[in-house]
PDB file of C-alpha atoms in Angstrom:
ATOM      1  CA  ASN M   1      21.447  19.255 -38.187  1.00 60.00           C
ATOM      2  CA  LEU M   2      23.382  16.109 -37.309  1.00 66.00           C
ATOM      3  CA  GLY M   3      24.733  17.742 -34.163  1.00 68.00           C
ATOM      4  CA  LYS M   4      21.260  18.865 -33.132  1.00 71.00           C
ATOM      5  CA  GLY M   5      19.853  15.365 -33.625  1.00 65.00           C
ATOM      6  CA  LYS M   6      22.634  13.868 -31.531  1.00 69.00           C
ATOM      7  CA  PHE M   7      21.967  16.414 -28.790  1.00 68.00           C
ATOM      8  CA  THR M   8      18.256  15.569 -28.791  1.00 67.00           C
ATOM      9  CA  ALA M   9      18.984  11.850 -28.529  1.00 62.00           C
ATOM     10  CA  TYR M  10      21.372  12.525 -25.642  1.00 66.00           C
ATOM     11  CA  THR M  11      18.749  14.623 -23.863  1.00 68.00           C
ATOM     12  CA  CYS M  12      16.133  11.881 -24.259  1.00 64.00           C
ATOM     13  CA  ASP M  13      18.525   9.287 -22.821  1.00 69.00           C
ATOM     14  CA  PHE M  14      19.392  11.594 -19.937  1.00 73.00           C
ATOM     15  CA  ASN M  15      15.723  12.229 -19.121  1.00 73.00           C
ATOM     16  CA  ALA M  16      14.928   8.511 -19.165  1.00 75.00           C
ATOM     17  CA  GLU M  17      17.842   7.766 -16.845  1.00 76.00           C
ATOM     18  CA  TYR M  18      16.869  10.648 -14.546  1.00 77.00           C
ATOM     19  CA  ILE M  19      13.293   9.377 -14.274  1.00 74.00           C
ATOM     20  CA  SER M  20      14.574   5.864 -13.570  1.00 77.00           C
ATOM     21  CA  ILE M  21      16.797   7.125 -10.744  1.00 74.00           C
ATOM     22  CA  ASN M  22      13.937   9.158  -9.273  1.00 72.00           C
ATOM     23  CA  ALA M  23      11.616   6.145  -9.362  1.00 76.00           C
ATOM     24  CA  ASP M  24      14.211   4.016  -7.554  1.00 78.00           C
ATOM     25  CA  TYR M  25      14.775   6.743  -4.976  1.00 71.00           C
ATOM     26  CA  ARG M  26      11.058   7.116  -4.212  1.00 69.00           C
ATOM     27  CA  SER M  27      10.382   3.389  -3.784  1.00 63.00           C
TER      28      SER M  27
END
């Protein structure tokens, strides 16, 4: 359970960073 929660948090952080990079690239 703890490992799964950590993985989910990592995925959320990765998605947020990916969206940020895409937004910068488009502008």
